[in-house]
Amino acid sequence: MNAAALAAAVPGNAASAHARGVFLFHPTITRGARIGPGKGPVMKALRWYGKQDVRVETVPDPTILHPQDAILKVTACAICGSDLHLYDGMIPTMEKGDILGHEFMGVVVETGPEVQGLSIGDRVVVPFNIACGRCFFCKNQMFSLCDNSNPNAHMAESAYGYSPSGLFGYSHLFGGYAGGQAEYVRVPFADVGGFKVPEGMSDEQVLFLGDIFPTGYMAAENCNIVPGDTVAVWGCGPVGLFAIKSAYMLGARQVVGIDRYPERLEKARVDCGATIINYEHSNVLEALKELTQGRGPDSCIDAVGMEAHGVGLEFWYDRIKQAVMAQTDRPTAFREIIKACRKGGAVSVPGVYGGFIDKFPLGAAFNKGLTLRMGQTHTHRYMRGLCERIMAGEIDPSFVISHRMSLDEAPQGYDMFVHKTAGCIKVFITP
Ligand SMILES: NC(=O)c1ccc[n+]([C@@H]2O[C@H](COP(=O)([O-])OP(=O)(O)OC[C@H]3O[C@@H](n4cnc5c(N)ncnc54)[C@H](O)[C@@H]3O)[C@@H](O)[C@H]2O)c1
Ligand SMILES: [Zn+2]
Ligand SMILES: [Zn+2]
């Protein structure tokens, strides 16, 4: 197969990336020219087939496609709240058979000829965003906005104006990359993404450095917390829990966790030290006023995203509008946040939104002088510093894990996580 045919055969190879001088595939490396690392040419992987339909199947092992690639044998991976948006069919441009998973770590089993910083046998955690390390955005530490890692940039450009970075296992809009809920995974720009795990740390301690821990931390950082602040966090899922812990690390006096699942609220209270509000039992705005002498929280974090639940008419309005495709995302929590935040406060949105929302309360945000910050996490920026906090014993990220399972059991993991059954908070998978 020549380079052009190879490029055409690989999902997501697109003109727009080449236009920027990105060389995605090496002409001397051909697909399938090697025997799979260690286990022969087939591996198990979790594949998407449609709404709430994922299956573990055998697929060809990944191969090196570019000299800066590495292949990892995955030792641990997890299901992220963002995977649930794919599972629920909320993110367009998925194709049947796509391999999911963007929170993973493993051992390097093969490196491309230009990989310099990693060697066979290294244990690494990989950020969920793929970043080149050299473009304007990477140089300015905005890794999730990398200009060179989304081979389908033209698709994202037509939707968003400019393309964010490519993401592992997250639709063709974000590059069509195979994910890491698999036995092996190809890691592009391996030197930039592969974070070597310090000696003596377990997979459970470090896996979440690739996504939810930095996500919670950046969410708190985006609040510009000053000592003494009250921070309110909507959603006590894994991202919300890390946001609560991080808000305390950054100097908050009081952090309030809001959700409706008792086990998640208890985790927020007992493990993270939050004051809690169950939105099914209390009026959130009133409860927050009471906790802040009538002023409202200094900053608010939306760790819920596009599939928010809620009580009352507004939730059903959002649900119906989403069902008839009159809006893509359900901003039920986000609207409440804009109302609840104190005047001049900050609203930070780590929760994922994909498209359009209806009834965005721009007037409230404007007239209260709110600051809004949001986005996919610049994961690479935070990994070292947060790893040092783990080593120093400040935090053990494994506190979020509620279930441990094999890759074969991952479809049940998705089912439990999406329906929040069996006390499911975070699923840790060992392929
Ligand atoms: N920005 C990023 O880079 C990034 C990274 C990882 C995850 N995320 C996103 O963060 C969000 C949370 O992820 P997660 O893993 O914690 O997911 P999760 O599904 O486990 O948690 C979401 C929580 O929000 C709660 N919730 C729903 N509606 C609510 C409401 N109206 N008020 C208060 N709480 C409400 C749910 O009960 C649930 O506990 C998702 O949207 C995910 O896609 C973003
Ligand atoms: Zn994620
Ligand atoms: Zn870049």
Coordinates of C-alpha atoms and ligand atoms in Angstrom, one line a residue:
M1 CA 0.0 0.0 0.0
N2 CA 1.5 3.4 -0.9
A3 CA 1.4 6.4 1.4
A4 CA -1.6 8.0 -0.3
A5 CA -3.7 4.8 -0.1
L6 CA -2.6 4.3 3.5
A7 CA -3.6 7.8 4.4
A8 CA -7.0 7.3 2.7
A9 CA -7.5 4.1 4.6
V10 CA -7.0 5.6 8.0
P11 CA -10.0 7.2 9.5
G12 CA -9.7 10.9 9.9
N13 CA -6.9 11.6 7.6
A14 CA -7.9 14.9 6.1
A15 CA -6.8 17.7 3.9
S16 CA -7.0 20.4 6.5
A17 CA -4.3 18.9 8.7
H18 CA -2.0 18.4 5.7
A19 CA -2.7 22.0 4.8
R20 CA -1.0 23.1 8.0
G21 CA 2.1 21.0 7.1
V22 CA 1.2 18.1 9.4
F23 CA 2.7 14.8 8.4
L24 CA 0.4 12.3 9.9
F25 CA 1.6 9.1 8.3
H26 CA 5.0 7.9 7.5
P27 CA 5.4 6.6 4.0
T28 CA 7.8 3.8 4.9
I29 CA 5.5 2.3 7.6
T30 CA 2.6 0.3 6.3
R31 CA -0.4 -1.0 8.2
G32 CA -0.5 -4.6 9.2
A33 CA 3.2 -5.1 8.4
R34 CA 4.0 -6.3 11.9
I35 CA 2.7 -8.9 14.2
G36 CA 0.7 -7.4 17.1
P37 CA 2.7 -6.6 20.2
G38 CA 3.0 -9.7 22.4
K39 CA -0.4 -11.2 21.7
G40 CA -0.6 -11.7 17.9
P41 CA -2.6 -9.8 15.5
V42 CA -5.9 -9.5 17.4
M43 CA -6.9 -7.7 20.5
K44 CA -10.0 -7.1 22.5
A45 CA -11.6 -3.7 22.4
L46 CA -14.8 -2.0 23.4
R47 CA -16.7 -0.8 20.4
W48 CA -19.6 1.6 19.9
Y49 CA -22.6 0.4 17.9
G50 CA -25.3 2.9 18.6
K51 CA -27.3 4.3 21.5
Q52 CA -26.5 2.3 24.7
D53 CA -25.0 -0.4 22.6
V54 CA -21.3 -1.2 23.2
R55 CA -19.6 -4.6 22.7
V56 CA -16.3 -6.1 23.4
E57 CA -14.9 -7.7 20.2
T58 CA -11.7 -8.7 18.7
V59 CA -10.1 -6.2 16.2
P60 CA -6.6 -5.9 14.6
D61 CA -3.9 -4.7 16.9
P62 CA -3.0 -1.0 16.4
T63 CA 0.2 -0.3 14.5
I64 CA 2.7 2.5 14.3
L65 CA 1.5 4.9 11.7
H66 CA 3.8 7.8 12.3
P67 CA 7.4 8.0 13.5
Q68 CA 6.3 9.8 16.7
D69 CA 3.7 7.1 17.7
A70 CA 4.0 4.6 20.4
I71 CA 1.9 1.5 21.1
L72 CA 0.8 0.9 24.6
K73 CA -0.3 -2.3 26.2
V74 CA -3.2 -0.9 28.3
T75 CA -3.0 -1.9 32.0
A76 CA -5.9 0.2 33.2
C77 CA -8.6 2.3 31.8
A78 CA -11.9 3.9 33.0
I79 CA -15.3 5.0 31.8
C80 CA -15.6 8.8 31.9
G81 CA -18.8 10.9 32.1
S82 CA -17.9 12.1 28.6
D83 CA -18.1 8.5 27.3
L84 CA -21.7 8.6 28.5
H85 CA -22.5 11.3 26.0
L86 CA -21.3 9.0 23.2
Y87 CA -23.1 6.0 24.8
D88 CA -26.3 8.0 24.8
G89 CA -25.8 9.0 21.2
M90 CA -25.5 12.7 21.9
I91 CA -22.2 13.3 20.0
P92 CA -22.5 13.2 16.2
T93 CA -20.1 11.6 13.8
M94 CA -19.7 8.3 15.6
E95 CA -19.4 5.2 13.3
K96 CA -20.4 1.7 14.2
G97 CA -17.3 -0.2 15.4
D98 CA -15.5 2.8 16.8
I99 CA -13.3 1.9 19.8
L100 CA -14.1 4.0 22.8
G101 CA -11.9 5.1 25.8
H102 CA -9.9 8.2 26.5
E103 CA -8.8 7.6 30.1
F104 CA -6.1 4.9 30.0
M105 CA -2.5 4.1 30.9
G106 CA -0.2 1.3 30.1
V107 CA 3.2 0.0 29.2
V108 CA 5.1 1.0 26.1
V109 CA 5.5 -2.0 23.8
E110 CA 6.6 -0.3 20.6
T111 CA 7.9 3.1 19.6
G112 CA 8.2 4.9 16.2
P113 CA 11.7 5.8 15.1
E114 CA 11.3 9.5 16.2
V115 CA 10.1 8.8 19.7
Q116 CA 13.0 10.0 22.0
G117 CA 11.7 10.3 25.5
L118 CA 10.0 6.9 25.9
S119 CA 11.4 3.4 25.8
I120 CA 9.9 -0.1 25.6
G121 CA 8.7 -1.0 29.1
D122 CA 8.0 2.5 30.4
R123 CA 4.7 2.9 32.3
V124 CA 2.8 5.9 31.1
V125 CA -0.5 7.7 31.7
V126 CA -1.8 9.4 28.5
P127 CA -3.9 12.6 28.5
F128 CA -7.3 12.3 26.7
N129 CA -6.4 15.1 24.4
I130 CA -3.9 14.6 21.6
A131 CA -1.4 17.5 21.3
C132 CA 1.6 18.1 19.0
G133 CA 3.6 20.1 21.5
R134 CA 4.8 22.5 18.8
C135 CA 1.9 24.7 17.6
F136 CA 0.9 28.1 18.9
F137 CA -1.6 26.6 21.3
C138 CA 0.6 23.8 22.7
K139 CA 3.4 26.3 23.2
N140 CA 1.0 28.4 25.2
Q141 CA -0.1 25.4 27.3
M142 CA -3.5 25.2 25.7
F143 CA -3.1 21.6 24.8
S144 CA -6.8 20.8 24.2
L145 CA -6.8 23.4 21.5
C146 CA -3.8 21.9 19.5
D147 CA -3.9 22.9 15.9
N148 CA -2.2 19.8 14.6
S149 CA -3.9 16.7 16.0
N150 CA -7.3 16.7 14.5
P151 CA -7.1 15.2 11.1
N152 CA -10.8 15.9 10.6
A153 CA -10.3 19.6 11.5
H154 CA -12.5 20.6 8.5
M155 CA -15.5 19.1 10.2
A156 CA -14.9 20.9 13.5
E157 CA -14.1 24.1 11.7
S158 CA -17.5 24.1 9.9
A159 CA -19.2 23.6 13.3
Y160 CA -17.1 25.7 15.6
G161 CA -15.1 28.1 13.4
Y162 CA -11.8 26.5 14.5
S163 CA -11.0 23.0 15.5
P164 CA -10.0 21.9 19.0
S165 CA -7.4 19.1 19.4
G166 CA -8.1 15.5 18.5
L167 CA -9.4 13.3 21.3
F168 CA -8.9 9.6 21.8
G169 CA -12.1 7.5 21.2
Y170 CA -14.3 10.5 20.8
S171 CA -16.0 10.6 17.4
H172 CA -14.8 11.5 13.9
L173 CA -15.4 15.2 14.6
F174 CA -12.5 15.0 17.0
G175 CA -10.2 12.9 14.8
G176 CA -11.6 9.4 14.6
Y177 CA -8.8 8.1 16.8
A178 CA -9.2 4.6 18.3
G179 CA -9.6 4.8 22.1
G180 CA -8.0 3.0 25.0
Q181 CA -10.8 0.7 26.3
A182 CA -8.8 -2.0 24.6
E183 CA -5.8 -4.2 25.2
Y184 CA -3.6 -2.0 23.0
V185 CA -3.7 1.6 21.8
R186 CA -1.8 3.8 19.4
V187 CA -0.6 7.0 21.0
P188 CA 0.3 9.8 18.5
F189 CA 2.8 12.4 19.6
A190 CA 3.9 9.9 22.3
D191 CA 6.7 12.1 23.6
V192 CA 4.3 15.0 24.2
G193 CA 1.5 12.9 25.8
G194 CA 3.2 10.0 27.5
F195 CA 3.6 10.9 31.2
K196 CA 6.0 8.5 32.8
V197 CA 4.7 7.1 36.1
P198 CA 7.1 7.6 39.0
E199 CA 8.4 4.5 40.6
G200 CA 6.2 2.9 43.3
M201 CA 2.8 4.4 42.3
S202 CA -0.1 2.1 41.5
D203 CA -2.3 2.3 38.4
E204 CA -5.3 3.3 40.6
Q205 CA -3.4 6.2 42.1
V206 CA -2.3 7.7 38.7
L207 CA -4.8 6.7 36.1
F208 CA -7.0 9.7 36.6
L209 CA -4.1 12.1 35.9
G210 CA -5.1 11.6 32.2
D211 CA -8.5 13.2 32.6
I212 CA -10.8 13.7 35.6
F213 CA -8.3 14.9 38.2
P214 CA -6.8 17.7 36.0
T215 CA -10.4 18.4 34.8
G216 CA -11.6 19.0 38.4
Y217 CA -8.5 21.0 39.1
M218 CA -8.7 23.2 36.0
A219 CA -12.4 23.8 36.8
A220 CA -11.4 25.1 40.2
E221 CA -8.6 27.1 38.8
N222 CA -11.0 28.8 36.4
C223 CA -12.9 30.1 39.4
N224 CA -10.0 32.4 40.5
I225 CA -10.6 31.4 44.1
V226 CA -9.3 33.7 46.8
P227 CA -8.9 32.4 50.4
G228 CA -12.3 32.5 52.1
D229 CA -14.4 31.9 49.0
T230 CA -17.5 29.8 48.8
V231 CA -17.5 27.6 45.7
A232 CA -20.6 25.6 44.6
V233 CA -20.2 22.5 42.5
W234 CA -23.2 21.2 40.5
G235 CA -22.7 17.4 39.9
C236 CA -21.0 15.1 42.4
G237 CA -19.8 12.6 39.8
P238 CA -16.1 12.0 39.5
V239 CA -15.4 15.4 37.9
G240 CA -17.4 17.2 40.5
L241 CA -15.7 15.3 43.4
F242 CA -12.2 16.3 42.0
A243 CA -13.4 19.9 41.6
I244 CA -14.5 20.0 45.2
K245 CA -11.1 18.6 46.4
S246 CA -9.3 21.0 44.1
A247 CA -11.3 24.1 45.3
Y248 CA -10.2 23.4 48.8
M249 CA -6.6 22.9 47.6
L250 CA -6.8 26.4 46.0
G251 CA -8.0 28.1 49.2
A252 CA -11.8 27.9 49.3
R253 CA -13.3 28.1 52.8
Q254 CA -16.6 26.4 52.0
V255 CA -17.4 24.1 49.0
V256 CA -21.0 23.1 48.4
G257 CA -21.8 19.9 46.4
I258 CA -25.1 19.6 44.6
D259 CA -26.6 16.3 43.2
R260 CA -29.5 14.0 43.8
Y261 CA -27.8 10.6 44.4
P262 CA -27.2 10.0 48.1
E263 CA -24.0 7.9 47.6
R264 CA -22.5 10.7 45.5
L265 CA -23.5 13.4 48.0
E266 CA -22.1 11.3 50.8
K267 CA -18.8 11.0 49.0
A268 CA -18.7 14.7 48.5
R269 CA -19.4 15.3 52.2
V270 CA -17.3 12.5 53.8
D271 CA -14.4 12.2 51.4
C272 CA -14.2 15.8 50.1
G273 CA -15.5 17.8 53.1
A274 CA -18.3 19.5 51.1
T275 CA -21.5 20.9 52.5
I276 CA -24.2 19.1 50.4
I277 CA -27.5 19.9 48.8
N278 CA -29.9 17.4 47.3
Y279 CA -31.6 19.3 44.6
E280 CA -34.6 16.9 44.7
H281 CA -35.2 17.8 48.3
S282 CA -34.2 21.5 48.6
N283 CA -34.5 24.7 46.6
V284 CA -30.9 25.1 45.5
L285 CA -31.0 28.9 45.2
E286 CA -32.5 29.3 48.6
A287 CA -30.1 26.8 50.2
L288 CA -27.1 28.5 48.7
K289 CA -28.3 31.9 49.8
E290 CA -28.6 30.6 53.3
L291 CA -25.0 29.3 53.2
T292 CA -23.6 32.6 52.0
Q293 CA -25.4 35.2 54.1
G294 CA -27.7 36.0 51.2
R295 CA -24.9 36.9 48.7
G296 CA -24.6 33.7 46.7
P297 CA -21.5 31.6 46.0
D298 CA -18.4 33.4 44.8
S299 CA -18.0 30.9 42.0
C300 CA -19.9 28.0 40.6
I301 CA -18.8 25.0 38.7
D302 CA -21.0 23.1 36.2
A303 CA -19.7 19.5 36.5
V304 CA -22.9 18.2 34.9
G305 CA -22.8 19.1 31.2
M306 CA -25.2 18.5 28.4
E307 CA -27.3 15.7 29.9
A308 CA -28.5 17.5 33.0
H309 CA -31.5 16.3 35.0
G310 CA -33.7 18.5 37.1
V311 CA -37.0 19.0 38.7
G312 CA -39.9 20.9 37.4
L313 CA -41.1 22.3 34.1
E314 CA -37.8 23.6 32.9
F315 CA -36.2 20.2 32.9
W316 CA -39.0 18.7 30.9
Y317 CA -38.9 21.6 28.5
D318 CA -35.2 20.9 27.9
R319 CA -35.8 17.2 27.6
I320 CA -38.5 17.6 25.0
K321 CA -36.5 20.2 23.1
Q322 CA -33.5 17.8 23.0
A323 CA -35.7 14.9 22.0
V324 CA -37.1 16.7 19.0
M325 CA -33.7 18.1 18.2
A326 CA -34.7 21.7 18.7
Q327 CA -31.6 21.9 20.9
T328 CA -28.6 19.5 21.2
D329 CA -27.8 20.0 24.9
R330 CA -29.8 20.2 28.1
P331 CA -28.6 23.2 30.0
T332 CA -30.8 22.7 33.1
A333 CA -27.9 22.9 35.6
F334 CA -26.1 25.7 33.7
R335 CA -29.1 28.0 33.8
E336 CA -29.5 27.5 37.5
I337 CA -25.8 28.3 38.0
I338 CA -26.1 31.6 36.2
K339 CA -28.9 32.5 38.5
A340 CA -27.3 31.2 41.7
C341 CA -23.9 32.8 41.3
R342 CA -23.2 36.0 43.2
K343 CA -22.9 39.3 41.4
G344 CA -19.4 39.6 39.9
G345 CA -18.7 35.9 40.4
A346 CA -17.1 33.3 38.2
V347 CA -18.8 30.4 36.4
S348 CA -16.6 27.5 35.4
V349 CA -17.8 24.9 33.0
P350 CA -15.9 21.6 32.8
G351 CA -19.2 19.7 32.0
V352 CA -19.2 18.9 28.3
Y353 CA -21.5 20.8 25.8
G354 CA -21.5 19.9 22.2
G355 CA -23.9 22.1 20.2
F356 CA -26.7 24.5 20.9
I357 CA -28.8 25.4 23.9
D358 CA -32.1 27.2 24.2
K359 CA -32.9 30.0 26.6
F360 CA -29.4 30.9 27.5
P361 CA -29.8 33.5 30.3
L362 CA -27.4 36.0 28.8
G363 CA -29.2 38.9 30.4
A364 CA -28.6 37.5 33.9
A365 CA -24.9 36.8 33.1
F366 CA -24.4 40.2 31.6
N367 CA -26.2 42.3 34.3
K368 CA -24.6 40.4 37.1
G369 CA -21.1 40.9 35.6
L370 CA -20.3 37.2 35.6
T371 CA -17.0 35.7 34.2
L372 CA -17.5 32.5 32.2
R373 CA -14.7 30.1 31.6
M374 CA -15.0 26.6 30.1
G375 CA -13.5 24.0 27.8
Q376 CA -11.9 20.7 27.5
T377 CA -9.0 20.4 30.0
H378 CA -5.5 21.3 29.0
T379 CA -4.6 18.0 30.7
H380 CA -0.8 17.9 29.8
R381 CA -0.4 21.2 31.8
Y382 CA -1.4 19.7 35.1
M383 CA -0.1 16.1 35.2
R384 CA 3.2 16.7 36.8
G385 CA 2.0 19.1 39.5
L386 CA -0.9 16.9 40.4
C387 CA 1.2 13.8 40.4
E388 CA 3.5 15.6 42.9
R389 CA 0.4 16.3 45.1
I390 CA -0.4 12.5 45.0
M391 CA 3.2 11.6 45.9
A392 CA 3.1 14.1 48.8
G393 CA 0.0 12.3 50.1
E394 CA -2.3 15.3 49.7
I395 CA -4.8 13.3 47.7
D396 CA -5.3 9.7 46.6
P397 CA -7.4 9.8 43.4
S398 CA -8.5 6.2 43.8
F399 CA -11.2 7.4 46.3
V400 CA -13.6 7.9 43.4
I401 CA -13.5 4.2 42.3
S402 CA -16.7 2.3 43.1
H403 CA -16.3 -0.7 40.8
R404 CA -13.4 -2.7 39.4
M405 CA -14.0 -5.0 36.4
S406 CA -12.4 -6.6 33.4
L407 CA -12.7 -5.3 29.8
D408 CA -15.2 -8.1 29.1
E409 CA -17.5 -6.7 31.8
A410 CA -17.2 -3.1 30.5
P411 CA -20.6 -3.1 28.8
Q412 CA -22.2 -3.7 32.2
G413 CA -20.0 -1.0 33.6
Y414 CA -21.5 1.5 31.0
D415 CA -25.0 0.4 31.9
M416 CA -24.4 0.9 35.7
F417 CA -22.6 4.2 35.2
V418 CA -25.2 5.7 32.9
H419 CA -28.1 4.7 35.1
K420 CA -26.2 5.3 38.3
T421 CA -27.2 1.9 39.7
A422 CA -25.4 -0.2 42.3
G423 CA -23.9 2.9 43.7
C424 CA -21.7 3.3 40.6
I425 CA -19.5 6.4 40.8
K426 CA -16.4 5.4 38.8
V427 CA -15.5 2.2 36.9
F428 CA -11.9 1.1 36.9
I429 CA -11.2 -1.5 34.2
T430 CA -8.2 -3.8 33.9
P431 CA -8.0 -5.1 30.3
Ligands
LIG1 N1 -13.9 19.5 30.3 C1 -13.3 18.3 30.2 O1 -12.2 18.2 29.7 C2 -14.0 17.1 30.8 C3 -13.3 16.0 31.2 C4 -14.0 14.9 31.8 C5 -15.4 15.0 31.9 N2 -16.0 16.1 31.5 C6 -17.5 16.2 31.6 O2 -17.8 16.5 33.0 C7 -19.2 16.1 33.2 C8 -19.2 15.2 34.5 O3 -18.5 14.1 34.3 P1 -18.6 12.9 35.4 O4 -17.6 11.8 35.0 O5 -18.5 13.4 36.7 O6 -20.1 12.4 35.0 P2 -21.3 11.8 35.9 O7 -22.4 11.5 34.9 O8 -20.8 10.7 36.8 O9 -21.7 13.0 36.8 C9 -22.7 13.9 36.5 C10 -23.4 14.2 37.8 O10 -24.3 15.4 37.6 C11 -25.4 15.2 38.3 N3 -26.5 16.1 37.9 C12 -27.3 15.9 36.8 N4 -28.2 17.0 36.7 C13 -27.9 17.8 37.8 C14 -28.4 19.1 38.2 N5 -29.4 19.7 37.6 N6 -27.8 19.6 39.3 C15 -26.8 19.0 40.0 N7 -26.3 17.8 39.6 C16 -26.8 17.2 38.5 C17 -25.7 13.7 38.1 O11 -26.7 13.2 39.1 C18 -24.4 13.1 38.2 O12 -24.0 12.7 39.5 C19 -19.6 15.4 32.0 O13 -20.3 16.3 31.1 C20 -18.3 15.0 31.3 O14 -18.5 14.9 29.9 C21 -15.4 17.1 30.9
ZN2 ZN -13.2 12.2 29.9
ZN3 ZN -0.2 21.5 19.1

